[in-house]
PDB file of C-alpha atoms in Angstrom:
ATOM      1  CA  MET A   1     -15.031  -1.201 -87.084  1.00  0.00           C
ATOM      2  CA  ILE A   2     -14.825  -2.032 -83.382  1.00  0.00           C
ATOM      3  CA  GLU A   3     -14.644  -5.776 -82.951  1.00  0.00           C
ATOM      4  CA  ASN A   4     -14.755  -6.118 -79.172  1.00  0.00           C
ATOM      5  CA  PRO A   5     -18.422  -6.711 -78.188  1.00  0.00           C
ATOM      6  CA  GLU A   6     -18.000  -5.136 -74.738  1.00  0.00           C
ATOM      7  CA  ALA A   7     -16.604  -1.972 -76.322  1.00  0.00           C
ATOM      8  CA  ARG A   8     -19.489  -1.894 -78.788  1.00  0.00           C
ATOM      9  CA  ARG A   9     -22.033  -2.198 -75.956  1.00  0.00           C
ATOM     10  CA  LEU A  10     -20.330   0.585 -74.014  1.00  0.00           C
ATOM     11  CA  LEU A  11     -20.403   2.950 -76.979  1.00  0.00           C
ATOM     12  CA  ALA A  12     -23.999   2.056 -77.804  1.00  0.00           C
ATOM     13  CA  SER A  13     -25.004   3.048 -74.262  1.00  0.00           C
ATOM     14  CA  VAL A  14     -23.901   6.663 -74.803  1.00  0.00           C
ATOM     15  CA  ARG A  15     -25.343   7.237 -78.269  1.00  0.00           C
ATOM     16  CA  GLY A  16     -26.523  10.840 -78.550  1.00  0.00           C
ATOM     17  CA  ARG A  17     -24.972  11.822 -75.212  1.00  0.00           C
ATOM     18  CA  THR A  18     -22.134  14.125 -74.170  1.00  0.00           C
ATOM     19  CA  VAL A  19     -19.260  12.238 -72.549  1.00  0.00           C
ATOM     20  CA  ALA A  20     -16.296  13.923 -70.869  1.00  0.00           C
ATOM     21  CA  ILE A  21     -13.240  11.656 -70.903  1.00  0.00           C
ATOM     22  CA  MET A  22     -10.509  11.849 -68.281  1.00  0.00           C
ATOM     23  CA  GLY A  23      -7.599   9.619 -69.208  1.00  0.00           C
ATOM     24  CA  GLY A  24      -4.786   8.809 -66.841  1.00  0.00           C
ATOM     25  CA  SER A  25      -2.818   6.305 -64.823  1.00  0.00           C
ATOM     26  CA  PHE A  26      -4.965   6.726 -61.681  1.00  0.00           C
ATOM     27  CA  ASN A  27      -1.963   5.548 -59.708  1.00  0.00           C
ATOM     28  CA  PRO A  28      -3.954   5.785 -57.450  1.00  0.00           C
ATOM     29  CA  ALA A  29      -7.229   7.649 -58.027  1.00  0.00           C
ATOM     30  CA  HIS A  30      -7.677  10.526 -55.554  1.00  0.00           C
ATOM     31  CA  GLU A  31      -9.868  13.481 -54.619  1.00  0.00           C
ATOM     32  CA  GLY A  32      -8.219  15.694 -57.239  1.00  0.00           C
ATOM     33  CA  HIS A  33      -9.588  13.405 -59.947  1.00  0.00           C
ATOM     34  CA  LEU A  34     -13.021  13.518 -58.337  1.00  0.00           C
ATOM     35  CA  ASP A  35     -12.989  17.310 -58.082  1.00  0.00           C
ATOM     36  CA  ILE A  36     -12.296  17.680 -61.805  1.00  0.00           C
ATOM     37  CA  ALA A  37     -14.907  15.060 -62.731  1.00  0.00           C
ATOM     38  CA  LEU A  38     -17.603  16.861 -60.755  1.00  0.00           C
ATOM     39  CA  LEU A  39     -16.566  20.202 -62.245  1.00  0.00           C
ATOM     40  CA  ALA A  40     -16.715  18.680 -65.726  1.00  0.00           C
ATOM     41  CA  LEU A  41     -20.268  17.501 -65.133  1.00  0.00           C
ATOM     42  CA  GLN A  42     -21.221  20.978 -64.001  1.00  0.00           C
ATOM     43  CA  LYS A  43     -19.221  23.263 -66.280  1.00  0.00           C
ATOM     44  CA  LEU A  44     -19.495  21.205 -69.472  1.00  0.00           C
ATOM     45  CA  ARG A  45     -23.042  19.973 -68.868  1.00  0.00           C
ATOM     46  CA  ALA A  46     -21.799  16.497 -69.692  1.00  0.00           C
ATOM     47  CA  ASP A  47     -24.147  13.553 -69.300  1.00  0.00           C
ATOM     48  CA  GLU A  48     -21.364  11.490 -67.772  1.00  0.00           C
ATOM     49  CA  VAL A  49     -17.624  11.418 -67.174  1.00  0.00           C
ATOM     50  CA  TRP A  50     -15.448   8.464 -68.123  1.00  0.00           C
ATOM     51  CA  TRP A  51     -12.358   7.761 -66.096  1.00  0.00           C
ATOM     52  CA  MET A  52     -10.296   6.014 -68.754  1.00  0.00           C
ATOM     53  CA  VAL A  53      -7.670   4.064 -66.827  1.00  0.00           C
ATOM     54  CA  SER A  54      -4.567   3.709 -68.975  1.00  0.00           C
ATOM     55  CA  PRO A  55      -2.928   0.263 -69.211  1.00  0.00           C
ATOM     56  CA  GLN A  56       0.439   2.078 -69.357  1.00  0.00           C
ATOM     57  CA  ASN A  57       1.085   5.772 -69.858  1.00  0.00           C
ATOM     58  CA  PRO A  58       3.568   6.023 -72.790  1.00  0.00           C
ATOM     59  CA  LEU A  59       5.297   8.979 -71.098  1.00  0.00           C
ATOM     60  CA  LYS A  60       5.920   7.128 -67.833  1.00  0.00           C
ATOM     61  CA  THR A  61       7.922   4.071 -66.871  1.00  0.00           C
ATOM     62  CA  ALA A  62       6.293   1.014 -65.349  1.00  0.00           C
ATOM     63  CA  ASP A  63       8.788   0.985 -62.466  1.00  0.00           C
ATOM     64  CA  ASP A  64       6.506   2.808 -60.028  1.00  0.00           C
ATOM     65  CA  MET A  65       3.186   1.796 -61.586  1.00  0.00           C
ATOM     66  CA  ALA A  66       0.710  -0.361 -59.686  1.00  0.00           C
ATOM     67  CA  PRO A  67      -0.916  -3.215 -61.653  1.00  0.00           C
ATOM     68  CA  PHE A  68      -3.732  -2.132 -63.941  1.00  0.00           C
ATOM     69  CA  GLU A  69      -6.476  -3.923 -61.985  1.00  0.00           C
ATOM     70  CA  GLU A  70      -5.310  -2.304 -58.753  1.00  0.00           C
ATOM     71  CA  ARG A  71      -5.390   1.167 -60.308  1.00  0.00           C
ATOM     72  CA  LYS A  72      -8.803   0.517 -61.835  1.00  0.00           C
ATOM     73  CA  ALA A  73     -10.119  -0.689 -58.485  1.00  0.00           C
ATOM     74  CA  SER A  74      -8.913   2.491 -56.773  1.00  0.00           C
ATOM     75  CA  ALA A  75     -10.858   4.538 -59.328  1.00  0.00           C
ATOM     76  CA  GLU A  76     -13.972   2.405 -58.840  1.00  0.00           C
ATOM     77  CA  ARG A  77     -13.822   2.873 -55.070  1.00  0.00           C
ATOM     78  CA  LEU A  78     -13.558   6.645 -55.419  1.00  0.00           C
ATOM     79  CA  ALA A  79     -16.333   6.849 -58.018  1.00  0.00           C
ATOM     80  CA  ARG A  80     -18.720   4.789 -55.891  1.00  0.00           C
ATOM     81  CA  GLY A  81     -21.811   6.844 -55.146  1.00  0.00           C
ATOM     82  CA  HIS A  82     -21.366   8.986 -58.260  1.00  0.00           C
ATOM     83  CA  PRO A  83     -23.550   7.315 -60.909  1.00  0.00           C
ATOM     84  CA  ARG A  84     -22.509   9.742 -63.644  1.00  0.00           C
ATOM     85  CA  ILE A  85     -18.818   8.835 -63.307  1.00  0.00           C
ATOM     86  CA  ARG A  86     -17.992   5.642 -65.168  1.00  0.00           C
ATOM     87  CA  VAL A  87     -14.653   3.862 -64.719  1.00  0.00           C
ATOM     88  CA  THR A  88     -13.683   2.198 -67.977  1.00  0.00           C
ATOM     89  CA  ASP A  89     -10.956  -0.010 -69.397  1.00  0.00           C
ATOM     90  CA  ILE A  90     -11.875   1.018 -72.941  1.00  0.00           C
ATOM     91  CA  GLU A  91      -8.229   1.207 -74.039  1.00  0.00           C
ATOM     92  CA  VAL A  92      -7.764  -2.417 -73.005  1.00  0.00           C
ATOM     93  CA  LEU A  93     -10.907  -3.365 -74.934  1.00  0.00           C
ATOM     94  CA  LEU A  94      -9.810  -1.425 -78.009  1.00  0.00           C
ATOM     95  CA  GLY A  95      -6.176  -2.488 -77.804  1.00  0.00           C
ATOM     96  CA  THR A  96      -4.969   1.114 -78.146  1.00  0.00           C
ATOM     97  CA  ARG A  97      -1.996   2.655 -76.381  1.00  0.00           C
ATOM     98  CA  PHE A  98      -1.910   6.285 -77.503  1.00  0.00           C
ATOM     99  CA  THR A  99      -4.676   8.804 -76.810  1.00  0.00           C
ATOM    100  CA  ALA A 100      -4.881   9.857 -80.468  1.00  0.00           C
ATOM    101  CA  ASP A 101      -5.601   6.266 -81.522  1.00  0.00           C
ATOM    102  CA  THR A 102      -8.132   5.774 -78.727  1.00  0.00           C
ATOM    103  CA  LEU A 103     -10.045   8.924 -79.594  1.00  0.00           C
ATOM    104  CA  GLY A 104      -9.999   8.013 -83.276  1.00  0.00           C
ATOM    105  CA  SER A 105     -11.526   4.628 -82.492  1.00  0.00           C
ATOM    106  CA  LEU A 106     -14.166   6.178 -80.246  1.00  0.00           C
ATOM    107  CA  ALA A 107     -15.167   8.713 -82.897  1.00  0.00           C
ATOM    108  CA  ALA A 108     -15.453   5.989 -85.521  1.00  0.00           C
ATOM    109  CA  GLY A 109     -17.353   3.644 -83.234  1.00  0.00           C
ATOM    110  CA  ALA A 110     -19.719   6.259 -81.778  1.00  0.00           C
ATOM    111  CA  PRO A 111     -20.303   8.948 -84.418  1.00  0.00           C
ATOM    112  CA  PHE A 112     -23.429  10.243 -82.637  1.00  0.00           C
ATOM    113  CA  THR A 113     -21.736  10.727 -79.265  1.00  0.00           C
ATOM    114  CA  ARG A 114     -20.187  14.078 -78.324  1.00  0.00           C
ATOM    115  CA  PHE A 115     -16.811  13.421 -76.676  1.00  0.00           C
ATOM    116  CA  ILE A 116     -14.856  16.035 -74.704  1.00  0.00           C
ATOM    117  CA  TRP A 117     -11.278  15.384 -73.668  1.00  0.00           C
ATOM    118  CA  VAL A 118     -10.678  16.622 -70.102  1.00  0.00           C
ATOM    119  CA  MET A 119      -7.299  17.220 -68.511  1.00  0.00           C
ATOM    120  CA  GLY A 120      -5.524  19.293 -65.876  1.00  0.00           C
ATOM    121  CA  ALA A 121      -3.344  22.272 -66.682  1.00  0.00           C
ATOM    122  CA  ASP A 122      -0.263  20.212 -65.769  1.00  0.00           C
ATOM    123  CA  ASN A 123      -0.970  17.965 -68.763  1.00  0.00           C
ATOM    124  CA  LEU A 124      -1.352  20.951 -71.093  1.00  0.00           C
ATOM    125  CA  VAL A 125       2.178  22.077 -70.179  1.00  0.00           C
ATOM    126  CA  GLY A 126       3.700  18.989 -71.806  1.00  0.00           C
ATOM    127  CA  PHE A 127       0.940  18.198 -74.272  1.00  0.00           C
ATOM    128  CA  HIS A 128       3.221  18.852 -77.237  1.00  0.00           C
ATOM    129  CA  ARG A 129       5.152  15.720 -76.246  1.00  0.00           C
ATOM    130  CA  TRP A 130       2.110  13.485 -76.694  1.00  0.00           C
ATOM    131  CA  ALA A 131       1.965  11.329 -79.818  1.00  0.00           C
ATOM    132  CA  GLU A 132      -0.021  13.095 -82.582  1.00  0.00           C
ATOM    133  CA  TRP A 133      -0.943  15.916 -80.211  1.00  0.00           C
ATOM    134  CA  GLN A 134      -2.064  18.257 -82.969  1.00  0.00           C
ATOM    135  CA  GLN A 135      -4.292  15.505 -84.342  1.00  0.00           C
ATOM    136  CA  ILE A 136      -5.914  15.234 -80.904  1.00  0.00           C
ATOM    137  CA  PHE A 137      -6.662  18.974 -80.880  1.00  0.00           C
ATOM    138  CA  ASN A 138      -8.115  18.731 -84.361  1.00  0.00           C
ATOM    139  CA  SER A 139     -10.267  15.684 -83.645  1.00  0.00           C
ATOM    140  CA  VAL A 140     -11.898  16.351 -80.256  1.00  0.00           C
ATOM    141  CA  VAL A 141     -12.875  19.395 -78.209  1.00  0.00           C
ATOM    142  CA  ILE A 142     -10.797  19.839 -75.054  1.00  0.00           C
ATOM    143  CA  ALA A 143     -11.491  21.187 -71.573  1.00  0.00           C
ATOM    144  CA  VAL A 144      -8.529  22.103 -69.373  1.00  0.00           C
ATOM    145  CA  PHE A 145      -8.934  22.662 -65.643  1.00  0.00           C
ATOM    146  CA  ASP A 146      -6.473  24.753 -63.689  1.00  0.00           C
ATOM    147  CA  ARG A 147      -4.126  23.149 -61.149  1.00  0.00           C
ATOM    148  CA  PRO A 148      -1.930  24.854 -58.552  1.00  0.00           C
ATOM    149  CA  THR A 149       1.110  26.650 -60.033  1.00  0.00           C
ATOM    150  CA  TYR A 150       0.482  25.446 -63.604  1.00  0.00           C
ATOM    151  CA  SER A 151      -1.820  28.003 -65.253  1.00  0.00           C
ATOM    152  CA  LEU A 152       0.871  30.407 -66.488  1.00  0.00           C
ATOM    153  CA  ARG A 153       3.085  27.675 -67.924  1.00  0.00           C
ATOM    154  CA  ALA A 154       0.114  25.888 -69.454  1.00  0.00           C
ATOM    155  CA  LEU A 155      -1.277  28.947 -71.209  1.00  0.00           C
ATOM    156  CA  SER A 156       2.141  29.998 -72.504  1.00  0.00           C
ATOM    157  CA  GLY A 157       3.196  26.508 -73.605  1.00  0.00           C
ATOM    158  CA  PRO A 158       3.526  25.185 -77.168  1.00  0.00           C
ATOM    159  CA  ALA A 159       0.083  23.548 -77.353  1.00  0.00           C
ATOM    160  CA  ALA A 160      -1.814  26.575 -76.024  1.00  0.00           C
ATOM    161  CA  ARG A 161       0.071  28.924 -78.349  1.00  0.00           C
ATOM    162  CA  ARG A 162      -0.423  26.676 -81.387  1.00  0.00           C
ATOM    163  CA  PHE A 163      -4.187  26.546 -80.866  1.00  0.00           C
ATOM    164  CA  ALA A 164      -4.679  29.993 -79.313  1.00  0.00           C
ATOM    165  CA  LYS A 165      -7.279  30.994 -81.919  1.00  0.00           C
ATOM    166  CA  ALA A 166      -9.374  27.916 -81.096  1.00  0.00           C
ATOM    167  CA  ARG A 167      -9.699  28.796 -77.405  1.00  0.00           C
ATOM    168  CA  ILE A 168     -13.180  29.845 -76.310  1.00  0.00           C
ATOM    169  CA  ARG A 169     -14.187  31.944 -73.312  1.00  0.00           C
ATOM    170  CA  GLN A 170     -14.688  30.209 -70.001  1.00  0.00           C
ATOM    171  CA  ARG A 171     -18.282  31.435 -69.741  1.00  0.00           C
ATOM    172  CA  SER A 172     -19.033  29.637 -73.031  1.00  0.00           C
ATOM    173  CA  GLY A 173     -17.569  26.349 -71.796  1.00  0.00           C
ATOM    174  CA  TRP A 174     -20.988  24.786 -71.337  1.00  0.00           C
ATOM    175  CA  ARG A 175     -21.377  24.873 -75.141  1.00  0.00           C
ATOM    176  CA  LEU A 176     -18.074  23.097 -75.790  1.00  0.00           C
ATOM    177  CA  GLY A 177     -19.649  19.696 -76.432  1.00  0.00           C
ATOM    178  CA  ARG A 178     -21.704  21.227 -79.242  1.00  0.00           C
ATOM    179  CA  ARG A 179     -18.739  22.752 -81.032  1.00  0.00           C
ATOM    180  CA  ARG A 180     -16.495  21.259 -83.685  1.00  0.00           C
ATOM    181  CA  ALA A 181     -12.792  20.685 -83.104  1.00  0.00           C
ATOM    182  CA  PRO A 182     -10.473  22.408 -82.793  1.00  0.00           C
ATOM    183  CA  ALA A 183     -12.016  24.152 -79.804  1.00  0.00           C
ATOM    184  CA  TRP A 184     -10.858  24.261 -76.213  1.00  0.00           C
ATOM    185  CA  VAL A 185     -11.520  26.054 -72.955  1.00  0.00           C
ATOM    186  CA  PHE A 186      -9.411  26.758 -69.891  1.00  0.00           C
ATOM    187  CA  PHE A 187     -11.334  26.799 -66.613  1.00  0.00           C
ATOM    188  CA  HIS A 188      -9.962  28.829 -63.704  1.00  0.00           C
ATOM    189  CA  THR A 189     -11.579  26.857 -60.901  1.00  0.00           C
ATOM    190  CA  PRO A 190     -10.988  26.133 -57.197  1.00  0.00           C
ATOM    191  CA  LEU A 191      -7.650  24.357 -56.979  1.00  0.00           C
ATOM    192  CA  ASN A 192      -6.817  21.007 -55.424  1.00  0.00           C
ATOM    193  CA  ALA A 193      -3.093  20.392 -54.989  1.00  0.00           C
ATOM    194  CA  LEU A 194      -3.445  16.677 -54.241  1.00  0.00           C
ATOM    195  CA  SER A 195      -1.607  14.333 -56.599  1.00  0.00           C
ATOM    196  CA  ALA A 196      -1.161  10.613 -57.023  1.00  0.00           C
ATOM    197  CA  THR A 197       2.575  11.031 -56.519  1.00  0.00           C
ATOM    198  CA  SER A 198       2.064  12.681 -53.141  1.00  0.00           C
ATOM    199  CA  ILE A 199      -0.264   9.867 -52.061  1.00  0.00           C
ATOM    200  CA  ARG A 200       2.262   7.185 -53.016  1.00  0.00           C
ATOM    201  CA  TYR A 201       5.079   8.953 -51.185  1.00  0.00           C
ATOM    202  CA  GLY A 202       3.056  10.302 -48.284  1.00  0.00           C
ATOM    203  CA  SER A 203       3.249  14.035 -48.926  1.00  0.00           C
ATOM    204  CA  ASP A 204       1.229  16.561 -50.869  1.00  0.00           C
ATOM    205  CA  ARG A 205       3.356  19.495 -49.788  1.00  0.00           C
ATOM    206  CA  PRO A 206       5.076  21.667 -52.403  1.00  0.00           C
ATOM    207  CA  ASP A 207       8.741  21.012 -53.056  1.00  0.00           C
ATOM    208  CA  SER A 208      11.562  23.440 -52.283  1.00  0.00           C
ATOM    209  CA  LYS A 209      10.614  25.583 -55.284  1.00  0.00           C
ATOM    210  CA  GLY A 210       6.991  25.833 -54.249  1.00  0.00           C
ATOM    211  CA  ARG A 211       5.724  23.350 -56.833  1.00  0.00           C
ATOM    212  CA  THR A 212       3.255  20.545 -56.282  1.00  0.00           C
ATOM    213  CA  ARG A 213       3.597  17.312 -58.199  1.00  0.00           C
ATOM    214  CA  GLN A 214       1.329  16.763 -61.182  1.00  0.00           C
ATOM    215  CA  MET A 215      -1.827  14.675 -61.263  1.00  0.00           C
ATOM    216  CA  GLN A 216      -1.442  11.183 -62.706  1.00  0.00           C
TER     217      GLN A 216
END
């Protein structure tokens, strides 16, 4: 039972709809986030995309993290003019910290909404380090979008290998929201190398090994 009235209103507004969720620090939000959101609307035929701004990413320190309201504001500025992208503080409203707990609460609070978890290939590389990562795969369908230099490592990593049989073809990705978990798709799409790290430090160029920093 979701007690927060604002969270209940938010979930009621998407009853019967397909919602693609992009979670992250958005430290700050940037064009790479927008590119994936627009691709998600197109490729997944989602009704809307939620940018779920994390109060604090459990896998990152707070040392280089802007205040939550500042990060949320950066996402709102970037999403302005895109009515199907909704910036949300749902994790704050729910009081959850880990993605598995958040998704569990959303499923319980909105049983008639089709949720799709969306992430970049850089996140799939280390997905096995997320809390209850196998539970996430088993509870929500997942769409992964390629990012520069990450596709090979992502598709050969522990999470992709563990759920290899649940992967569907890219051309069937538009049906993902109608499928039952576990099911996931990997989209090979036009790549945007921009990252939040490069924005904070003033460079989006690859490092000495030809790698770009991951989206946050």
